[in-house]
CSV table of C-alpha atoms and ligand atoms in Angstrom, one decimal:
chain,number,residue,atom,x,y,z
A,1,MET,CA,125.6,101.2,97.7
A,2,GLU,CA,127.7,102.5,94.8
A,3,LEU,CA,126.5,101.6,91.3
A,4,THR,CA,128.3,101.6,88.5
A,5,PRO,CA,127.4,101.9,84.8
A,6,CYS,CA,126.8,98.6,83.0
A,7,ARG,CA,126.0,97.7,79.2
A,8,ASN,CA,126.9,93.7,79.3
A,9,PRO,CA,123.9,92.2,77.2
A,10,LEU,CA,121.0,90.2,78.8
A,11,ARG,CA,121.0,86.9,77.8
A,12,GLY,CA,119.7,83.5,78.3
A,13,HIS,CA,117.2,82.7,80.9
A,14,LEU,CA,116.0,83.9,84.0
A,15,ARG,CA,113.0,82.2,86.7
A,16,PRO,CA,112.2,85.1,88.4
A,17,PRO,CA,111.4,85.2,92.4
A,18,SER,CA,107.7,83.9,92.4
A,19,ASP,CA,104.6,85.7,92.4
A,20,LYS,CA,104.3,87.5,96.1
A,21,SER,CA,100.4,87.9,95.7
A,22,VAL,CA,99.4,84.4,94.9
A,23,THR,CA,101.9,83.6,97.5
A,24,HIS,CA,99.9,85.8,100.1
A,25,ARG,CA,96.4,84.8,98.7
A,26,ALA,CA,97.6,81.0,99.3
A,27,ILE,CA,99.4,81.3,102.8
A,28,LEU,CA,96.1,83.7,103.9
A,29,PHE,CA,93.8,81.6,102.4
A,30,SER,CA,94.7,78.6,104.5
A,31,ALA,CA,93.6,79.6,107.4
A,32,LEU,CA,89.8,79.4,106.0
A,33,ALA,CA,88.8,75.9,106.1
A,34,PRO,CA,90.8,72.5,108.4
A,35,GLY,CA,92.8,71.1,107.1
A,36,ALA,CA,96.2,70.4,104.4
A,37,CYS,CA,97.5,72.5,101.7
A,38,VAL,CA,100.9,73.3,99.9
A,39,ILE,CA,102.6,75.5,98.2
A,40,GLU,CA,105.2,74.9,96.0
A,41,HIS,CA,107.9,77.6,95.4
A,42,PRO,CA,106.5,80.4,97.7
A,43,LEU,CA,107.8,83.5,97.4
A,44,ILE,CA,110.0,83.6,100.2
A,45,ALA,CA,111.0,87.4,101.0
A,46,ALA,CA,109.7,89.5,104.4
A,47,ASP,CA,105.9,90.5,102.7
A,48,THR,CA,105.1,87.3,102.5
A,49,LEU,CA,106.3,86.3,105.7
A,50,SER,CA,104.4,88.4,107.4
A,51,SER,CA,101.0,86.9,106.3
A,52,ARG,CA,103.0,83.2,107.4
A,53,HIS,CA,103.6,85.3,110.9
A,54,VAL,CA,99.6,86.3,110.8
A,55,VAL,CA,98.2,82.2,110.0
A,56,GLU,CA,100.8,81.3,112.4
A,57,SER,CA,99.3,83.0,114.7
A,58,LEU,CA,95.9,82.1,114.2
A,59,GLY,CA,97.1,78.4,114.8
A,60,VAL,CA,98.1,77.3,111.1
A,61,THR,CA,101.3,75.0,111.0
A,62,VAL,CA,104.0,75.5,108.3
A,63,ARG,CA,106.8,73.2,107.4
A,64,ALA,CA,109.6,74.4,104.7
A,65,GLU,CA,110.5,71.3,103.0
A,66,GLN,CA,112.9,72.3,100.0
A,67,ASP,CA,111.0,74.5,97.8
A,68,ARG,CA,107.5,74.2,99.4
A,69,TRP,CA,105.7,74.8,101.8
A,70,ILE,CA,103.3,72.5,103.8
A,71,LEU,CA,100.1,73.7,105.6
A,72,GLN,CA,97.8,72.2,108.5
A,73,SER,CA,95.2,74.5,109.1
A,74,PRO,CA,92.7,74.4,111.8
A,75,GLY,CA,90.2,76.3,110.0
A,76,PRO,CA,88.0,79.4,111.3
A,77,GLN,CA,86.1,76.9,114.4
A,78,GLY,CA,89.5,75.9,115.5
A,79,TRP,CA,91.8,79.2,114.7
A,80,SER,CA,93.9,79.7,118.3
A,81,LYS,CA,93.7,83.3,120.1
A,82,PRO,CA,96.6,85.3,119.0
A,83,GLN,CA,99.1,86.4,122.2
A,84,ASP,CA,99.9,89.4,120.5
A,85,VAL,CA,98.8,92.0,118.2
A,86,LEU,CA,99.3,90.5,114.3
A,87,ASP,CA,102.5,92.5,113.2
A,88,CYS,CA,102.1,92.5,109.5
A,89,GLY,CA,105.2,94.3,108.8
A,90,ASN,CA,105.6,96.7,105.8
A,91,SER,CA,102.3,94.7,103.7
A,92,GLY,CA,99.7,95.9,102.6
A,93,THR,CA,98.9,93.0,101.4
A,94,THR,CA,98.7,90.6,104.1
A,95,MET,CA,97.2,93.8,106.5
A,96,ARG,CA,94.2,94.1,104.1
A,97,LEU,CA,93.8,90.7,102.7
A,98,ALA,CA,93.4,89.3,106.8
A,99,MET,CA,91.0,92.2,107.9
A,100,GLY,CA,88.4,89.7,105.8
A,101,VAL,CA,89.8,86.2,106.6
A,102,LEU,CA,89.5,87.5,110.6
A,103,ALA,CA,85.7,88.1,109.0
A,104,ALA,CA,85.6,84.5,110.0
A,105,GLY,CA,86.5,84.3,113.2
A,106,SER,CA,85.3,84.5,116.9
A,107,GLY,CA,87.4,86.6,118.2
A,108,ARG,CA,89.1,90.2,118.3
A,109,TYR,CA,91.9,90.6,116.1
A,110,GLN,CA,94.7,93.6,115.9
A,111,LEU,CA,96.2,94.2,113.6
A,112,SER,CA,99.6,96.4,113.1
A,113,GLY,CA,102.4,97.4,110.6
A,114,ASP,CA,105.7,99.6,110.1
A,115,ASP,CA,105.7,103.4,109.6
A,116,SER,CA,104.9,102.5,106.3
A,117,LEU,CA,102.3,100.5,106.2
A,118,SER,CA,100.9,102.4,109.6
A,119,ALA,CA,100.8,105.3,106.9
A,120,ARG,CA,98.6,103.8,104.1
A,121,PRO,CA,94.7,104.2,103.9
A,122,MET,CA,93.0,101.6,105.8
A,123,GLU,CA,89.0,102.9,106.0
A,124,ARG,CA,89.0,101.8,102.1
A,125,VAL,CA,88.7,98.2,103.7
A,126,ALA,CA,86.9,98.8,106.9
A,127,ARG,CA,83.8,100.9,105.0
A,128,PRO,CA,82.8,98.6,103.2
A,129,LEU,CA,84.0,95.5,105.7
A,130,ARG,CA,81.3,97.7,108.1
A,131,SER,CA,78.5,97.3,105.6
A,132,MET,CA,79.0,93.7,106.5
A,133,GLY,CA,78.3,94.4,109.8
A,134,ILE,CA,81.5,93.5,110.9
A,135,ALA,CA,83.2,96.1,113.3
A,136,VAL,CA,85.6,97.6,112.4
A,137,GLU,CA,88.2,100.2,114.2
A,138,THR,CA,91.1,102.0,112.5
A,139,GLN,CA,93.4,105.0,114.0
A,140,ASP,CA,92.1,107.8,111.9
A,141,GLY,CA,92.0,105.6,108.6
A,142,HIS,CA,94.9,104.1,109.8
A,143,ALA,CA,96.4,100.6,111.5
A,144,PRO,CA,96.5,100.0,113.9
A,145,VAL,CA,92.8,98.2,112.7
A,146,THR,CA,91.4,96.4,114.8
A,147,VAL,CA,88.3,93.4,113.4
A,148,GLN,CA,85.9,92.1,115.0
A,149,GLY,CA,84.7,88.2,113.6
A,150,GLY,CA,81.6,86.7,113.5
A,151,VAL,CA,78.3,86.9,112.3
A,152,HIS,CA,78.1,88.8,109.2
A,153,HIS,CA,75.9,89.8,105.9
A,154,GLY,CA,76.8,90.1,102.2
A,155,THR,CA,76.5,93.5,100.7
A,156,THR,CA,76.5,95.3,97.6
A,157,TYR,CA,79.8,97.6,97.0
A,158,VAL,CA,80.5,100.0,94.3
A,159,MET,CA,84.4,100.4,94.7
A,160,PRO,CA,85.7,104.0,94.3
A,161,VAL,CA,88.9,102.9,94.0
A,162,ALA,CA,90.2,99.7,91.5
A,163,SER,CA,92.1,97.8,93.8
A,164,ALA,CA,92.8,93.9,94.2
A,165,GLN,CA,93.6,94.2,98.0
A,166,VAL,CA,89.9,95.8,98.8
A,167,LYS,CA,87.9,93.4,96.5
A,168,SER,CA,89.9,90.9,98.2
A,169,ALA,CA,88.8,92.0,101.4
A,170,ILE,CA,85.4,91.6,101.0
A,171,LEU,CA,85.3,88.6,98.3
A,172,LEU,CA,87.0,86.9,102.1
A,173,ALA,CA,84.3,88.1,104.6
A,174,ALA,CA,81.9,87.3,101.6
A,175,VAL,CA,82.4,83.7,101.9
A,176,THR,CA,81.9,83.4,105.1
A,177,ALA,CA,79.1,86.1,105.2
A,178,LEU,CA,74.6,84.9,105.9
A,179,GLY,CA,73.7,86.0,102.0
A,180,ALA,CA,75.5,86.8,98.6
A,181,THR,CA,77.6,90.3,98.7
A,182,ARG,CA,78.4,92.0,94.9
A,183,VAL,CA,80.9,94.0,94.1
A,184,GLN,CA,82.2,96.4,91.6
A,185,GLU,CA,85.3,97.6,90.2
A,186,PRO,CA,86.2,100.9,88.4
A,187,TYR,CA,88.5,98.9,86.2
A,188,PRO,CA,89.0,95.1,86.4
A,189,THR,CA,92.4,94.0,88.8
A,190,ARG,CA,94.3,91.2,89.2
A,191,ASP,CA,91.9,88.0,89.7
A,192,TYR,CA,94.0,86.2,91.5
A,193,THR,CA,91.5,85.9,94.5
A,194,GLU,CA,88.7,85.1,92.6
A,195,ARG,CA,90.7,82.2,90.8
A,196,MET,CA,91.5,81.0,94.3
A,197,LEU,CA,88.8,81.2,96.1
A,198,ARG,CA,86.5,79.3,93.0
A,199,ALA,CA,89.6,76.8,93.3
A,200,MET,CA,88.1,76.3,97.1
A,201,GLY,CA,84.8,75.7,95.9
A,202,ALA,CA,83.5,79.3,96.3
A,203,GLN,CA,80.4,80.4,94.3
A,204,VAL,CA,82.3,83.2,92.1
A,205,GLN,CA,80.9,84.4,89.3
A,206,HIS,CA,80.3,87.5,86.9
A,207,GLN,CA,77.4,88.6,86.3
A,208,GLU,CA,76.1,92.3,85.0
A,209,GLY,CA,79.2,93.4,85.9
A,210,PHE,CA,79.4,92.9,89.1
A,211,ILE,CA,81.2,90.1,91.1
A,212,THR,CA,79.1,88.2,93.0
A,213,VAL,CA,80.2,85.3,96.1
A,214,GLU,CA,77.5,83.5,97.5
A,215,PRO,CA,79.0,81.8,101.1
A,216,SER,CA,80.5,78.8,100.7
A,217,SER,CA,82.2,76.1,102.5
A,218,LEU,CA,85.8,75.8,101.7
A,219,HIS,CA,87.8,72.9,101.3
A,220,LEU,CA,91.6,73.7,100.9
A,221,VAL,CA,93.4,73.2,97.6
A,222,ASP,CA,97.8,72.6,96.8
A,223,THR,CA,99.2,76.0,94.6
A,224,MET,CA,102.0,76.2,92.2
A,225,VAL,CA,103.4,79.9,92.3
A,226,PRO,CA,104.8,80.7,89.3
A,227,GLY,CA,107.5,83.7,88.6
A,228,ASP,CA,106.2,87.6,89.7
A,229,PRO,CA,105.9,89.7,86.7
A,230,SER,CA,106.6,92.6,88.8
A,231,SER,CA,109.6,91.2,89.7
A,232,ALA,CA,110.3,89.9,86.1
A,233,ALA,CA,109.9,93.7,85.2
A,234,PHE,CA,113.4,94.6,86.3
A,235,TRP,CA,115.2,92.9,84.0
A,236,ALA,CA,112.5,93.1,80.7
A,237,ALA,CA,113.3,97.2,81.5
A,238,LEU,CA,117.1,95.9,81.3
A,239,ALA,CA,117.3,93.4,78.7
A,240,ALA,CA,114.7,96.7,76.7
A,241,LEU,CA,117.3,99.3,77.1
A,242,THR,CA,120.4,97.2,76.6
A,243,PRO,CA,121.8,96.5,73.1
A,244,GLY,CA,122.7,92.8,72.2
A,245,SER,CA,119.6,91.5,75.1
A,246,ASP,CA,118.0,88.6,74.3
A,247,LEU,CA,116.3,87.4,77.7
A,248,THR,CA,113.9,85.1,78.5
A,249,LEU,CA,111.5,85.4,82.0
A,250,ARG,CA,110.8,81.8,82.8
A,251,GLU,CA,107.3,80.4,84.4
A,252,MET,CA,105.8,83.5,84.7
A,253,SER,CA,102.3,84.4,85.9
A,254,ILE,CA,101.5,86.1,82.6
A,255,SER,CA,97.4,87.3,83.9
A,256,PRO,CA,97.0,89.7,81.0
A,257,ARG,CA,95.9,91.7,84.9
A,258,ARG,CA,99.3,91.7,85.4
A,259,MET,CA,101.0,92.3,82.0
A,260,GLY,CA,100.3,95.8,81.3
A,261,PHE,CA,103.7,96.6,81.2
A,262,TYR,CA,105.1,94.3,79.3
A,263,ARG,CA,102.3,95.4,76.6
A,264,LEU,CA,103.5,99.4,77.0
A,265,LEU,CA,107.0,98.2,76.6
A,266,GLN,CA,106.2,96.4,73.1
A,267,ALA,CA,104.3,99.9,72.2
A,268,MET,CA,107.4,101.8,72.7
A,269,GLY,CA,109.2,99.7,70.6
A,270,ALA,CA,110.9,97.0,72.4
A,271,MET,CA,110.7,92.7,71.0
A,272,VAL,CA,108.6,91.4,73.5
A,273,THR,CA,106.7,87.8,73.0
A,274,THR,CA,104.9,85.4,75.4
A,275,GLU,CA,105.1,81.8,75.0
A,276,ARG,CA,102.0,80.4,76.9
A,277,LYS,CA,103.0,77.1,79.2
A,278,GLY,CA,101.0,74.1,78.9
A,279,ALA,CA,96.9,73.9,78.0
A,280,GLU,CA,96.2,75.5,81.1
A,281,GLY,CA,96.4,77.9,83.6
A,282,ASP,CA,98.1,81.4,82.6
A,283,VAL,CA,101.5,80.6,83.0
A,284,GLY,CA,104.4,81.2,80.6
A,285,ASP,CA,107.4,82.8,79.0
A,286,ILE,CA,108.5,86.1,77.9
A,287,ARG,CA,111.1,87.2,76.0
A,288,VAL,CA,112.4,90.9,75.4
A,289,SER,CA,114.8,92.5,73.7
A,290,PRO,CA,115.8,96.1,72.5
A,291,GLY,CA,114.1,98.2,69.9
A,292,GLN,CA,114.2,102.3,69.2
A,293,LEU,CA,112.0,103.7,72.0
A,294,ALA,CA,109.8,105.9,71.5
A,295,GLY,CA,106.9,107.4,74.2
A,296,VAL,CA,103.6,106.4,74.8
A,297,THR,CA,100.7,107.4,76.5
A,298,VAL,CA,99.3,105.8,79.5
A,299,LEU,CA,95.9,106.1,80.4
A,300,PRO,CA,93.5,105.5,83.5
A,301,GLU,CA,92.2,102.1,82.5
A,302,ASP,CA,95.8,101.0,82.0
A,303,ILE,CA,96.7,101.5,85.9
A,304,PRO,CA,95.5,99.3,87.2
A,305,ASP,CA,97.6,95.9,85.1
A,306,MET,CA,100.7,97.4,85.6
A,307,ILE,CA,100.2,99.5,88.9
A,308,ASP,CA,103.8,98.3,91.0
A,309,GLU,CA,106.0,99.1,86.9
A,310,VAL,CA,104.2,102.5,86.8
A,311,PRO,CA,108.0,104.0,87.7
A,312,LEU,CA,110.0,101.8,86.0
A,313,LEU,CA,108.0,103.0,83.2
A,314,ALA,CA,108.8,106.6,83.6
A,315,LEU,CA,112.7,105.4,84.3
A,316,VAL,CA,112.2,103.3,80.2
A,317,ALA,CA,109.9,106.7,79.1
A,318,THR,CA,113.4,108.5,80.1
A,319,GLN,CA,115.2,106.9,77.2
A,320,ALA,CA,112.6,106.9,74.5
A,321,GLN,CA,112.2,109.2,71.7
A,322,GLY,CA,109.8,112.1,72.4
A,323,GLU,CA,106.6,112.2,75.8
A,324,THR,CA,105.1,109.7,77.4
A,325,VAL,CA,101.8,110.8,79.4
A,326,ILE,CA,100.9,109.0,82.9
A,327,SER,CA,98.0,109.5,84.3
A,328,GLY,CA,95.4,108.4,86.6
A,329,ALA,CA,97.9,107.1,88.8
A,330,HIS,CA,96.5,108.6,91.9
A,331,GLU,CA,96.9,105.5,93.7
A,332,LEU,CA,100.8,105.5,93.5
A,333,ARG,CA,100.6,108.4,96.0
A,334,VAL,CA,99.4,105.8,98.8
A,335,LYS,CA,101.7,102.6,97.6
A,336,GLU,CA,104.6,102.0,100.1
A,337,SER,CA,106.1,105.4,99.4
A,338,ASP,CA,104.7,108.2,97.3
A,339,ARG,CA,105.8,106.9,94.2
A,340,ILE,CA,105.2,109.7,92.3
A,341,ALA,CA,107.1,111.9,94.5
A,342,ALA,CA,110.1,109.9,94.6
A,343,THR,CA,110.2,108.6,91.4
A,344,VAL,CA,110.4,112.3,90.1
A,345,LYS,CA,112.7,113.7,92.6
A,346,ASN,CA,115.0,110.3,91.9
A,347,LEU,CA,114.8,110.6,88.5
A,348,ARG,CA,115.2,114.5,88.2
A,349,ALA,CA,118.2,113.8,90.2
A,350,LEU,CA,119.6,111.9,87.8
A,351,GLY,CA,118.5,114.6,84.8
A,352,ALA,CA,116.0,113.6,83.4
A,353,ARG,CA,113.6,116.0,82.2
A,354,ILE,CA,110.1,115.2,83.9
A,355,GLU,CA,107.0,117.0,85.2
A,356,GLU,CA,105.0,115.4,88.3
A,357,ARG,CA,101.4,115.9,87.6
A,358,GLU,CA,98.9,115.0,90.5
A,359,ASP,CA,97.8,112.0,88.8
A,360,GLY,CA,100.9,110.8,87.3
A,361,MET,CA,104.0,112.8,85.4
A,362,VAL,CA,105.2,113.3,81.9
A,363,ILE,CA,108.5,112.5,80.6
A,364,HIS,CA,110.5,114.2,77.7
A,365,GLY,CA,113.0,111.5,76.3
A,366,PRO,CA,115.7,110.8,75.6
A,367,THR,CA,118.0,112.2,78.6
A,368,ARG,CA,121.4,110.8,79.0
A,369,LEU,CA,121.4,109.6,82.6
A,370,HIS,CA,124.5,111.0,84.8
A,371,GLY,CA,125.3,110.0,88.3
A,372,ALA,CA,123.9,111.6,91.3
A,373,SER,CA,122.9,110.5,94.9
A,374,VAL,CA,118.7,108.5,95.4
A,375,GLU,CA,116.8,107.7,97.9
A,376,ALA,CA,114.7,104.3,97.7
A,377,ALA,CA,112.2,106.6,100.2
A,378,GLY,CA,112.0,102.5,101.9
A,379,ASP,CA,110.2,101.5,98.9
A,380,HIS,CA,111.9,98.0,97.2
A,381,ARG,CA,110.6,98.6,94.2
A,382,MET,CA,112.2,102.4,93.9
A,383,ALA,CA,115.0,100.5,94.9
A,384,MET,CA,115.2,98.1,91.9
A,385,MET,CA,113.9,101.1,89.9
A,386,LEU,CA,116.7,102.8,90.9
A,387,ALA,CA,119.5,99.6,90.3
A,388,VAL,CA,118.3,99.9,86.3
A,389,ALA,CA,118.6,103.6,86.1
A,390,ALA,CA,122.0,103.2,87.5
A,391,ALA,CA,123.1,100.5,85.1
A,392,VAL,CA,121.9,102.9,82.4
A,393,ALA,CA,123.3,106.3,83.5
A,394,ASP,CA,126.9,107.1,82.8
A,395,GLY,CA,128.7,107.5,85.9
A,396,PRO,CA,127.7,106.5,89.3
A,397,VAL,CA,125.1,105.8,91.4
A,398,PHE,CA,124.8,106.1,95.2
A,399,LEU,CA,121.8,104.7,96.3
A,400,GLU,CA,120.3,104.9,99.9
A,401,GLY,CA,118.1,101.9,101.0
A,402,ALA,CA,118.8,99.3,99.3
A,403,GLN,CA,118.2,97.2,101.4
A,404,HIS,CA,114.5,97.5,101.4
A,405,VAL,CA,114.7,94.7,97.9
A,406,ALA,CA,113.9,92.3,101.0
A,407,ILE,CA,110.6,92.9,100.9
A,408,SER,CA,109.9,91.1,97.6
A,409,TYR,CA,113.2,90.5,95.8
A,410,PRO,CA,115.8,89.2,98.4
A,411,ASP,CA,118.4,87.9,95.9
A,412,PHE,CA,118.2,91.3,93.9
A,413,PHE,CA,121.4,93.1,93.7
A,414,THR,CA,122.9,89.1,94.6
A,415,GLN,CA,121.7,88.6,90.7
A,416,TYR,CA,122.3,92.2,89.8
A,417,HIS,CA,126.2,92.0,90.4
A,418,GLN,CA,126.3,88.7,88.9
A,419,TRP,CA,124.8,90.3,85.7
A,420,THR,CA,127.1,93.8,85.9
A,421,GLN,CA,130.5,91.1,86.8
A,422,GLY,CA,129.4,89.7,83.4
A,423,GLN,CA,128.0,86.1,84.9
A,424,PRO,CA,125.2,84.4,83.4
A,425,PHE,CA,122.3,84.1,85.0
A,426,ALA,CA,121.4,80.9,86.2
A,427,SER,CA,118.0,79.9,85.7
B,1,S3P,C1,98.1,93.8,94.9
B,1,S3P,C2,97.3,94.6,94.5
B,1,S3P,C3,97.7,96.0,94.1
B,1,S3P,C4,99.8,96.0,94.6
B,1,S3P,C5,100.0,94.9,95.5
B,1,S3P,C6,99.8,94.0,95.7
B,1,S3P,C7,97.7,92.5,95.7
B,1,S3P,O1,97.1,97.1,95.5
B,1,S3P,O2,99.9,97.6,94.2
B,1,S3P,O3,101.6,95.0,95.4
B,1,S3P,O4,98.1,91.3,95.7
B,1,S3P,O5,96.7,92.4,96.1
B,1,S3P,P1,95.8,97.9,95.3
B,1,S3P,O6,95.5,96.8,95.4
B,1,S3P,O7,96.7,98.4,96.8
B,1,S3P,O8,96.1,98.5,94.6
């Protein structure tokens, strides 16, 4: 795809696509109790369809009606025996959370994924689940993965890596365990699993630095999915970098555990304001306009709250005065691509002054980016970051792999081209 520079101010309102993490959880958790539930505004994208496929293989039925899905679940006692291996596609969230969910069943379940997912570490989930007495097999630490559901017990697990997916898998298995489970994270990660399980009747508490789950009987609840801050971040970055912009991102998930990128954008000098909507819940609007940008230091404890936005922050840093140092981001090496290597390679091709570190990057700004050929490395978020870079650059950018946006944001390029053609955002 050829992308040309664009300086059109971003003005008005945009409701970003629905939150991927919340949609995955609403779908997968529906398998855990008998009954019906409604998901309002689910994200319909390749990744969340992988989660839908997994629960449908267990006997959950999903009926789509306007902007909602109505799910009917037999509960774990009534799960059907899947006819085939459960294909999780490109979705790490589907595979890792499903490993915890499947502990509630009584069968032997096999999970597979595409080449990218099959290269991602799965022992980080298998190990704590085994400590609960669940038989889990991996192939040299990777998918395909086999989980034998059945009787299992609680555990105490100190997580070596901050990962909401690993934490979620353990908490999900904990709900159907005999005895309590305690989990400790090195840094807090997104807490949708804790909140949603609590709403379903689980006893989830924070005690002495541990998240504690007691075995609980669950009931299904309806979920209203807000906008995804990680998808909205591409527009926020464009608004921060394009003079004359004043963009409001509406109905977003504004949990502090997802706001790291927005906090750093503000710390760099962009105008970022948040307006909470409604009395309860972390939902609100975020308004972004440009400012004089300066480099920042991103520390290991900052990473979990912006884990998926680090490549985008690196791009913004190429336009900021001074040095930006990002450290403690090893996890980026095992995402949908090696996001440190892919970011450095692509931004360097565009003329950025950027150094690769084992656990991050150092960016020297500001730099005028120029046109070049770049490659999404099979990674949806890399494709969208490079589209933002192309708009800021001085010459045409040839992007290989634009189709990967279908994983989390199928309409991204439709909206992007509307913007480059000077049409206002429809909200
Ligand atoms: C997610 C957690 C993060 C994030 C991913 C979604 C989740 O992964 O990168 O896009 O929904 O729990 P890790 O748990 O591996 O950090």
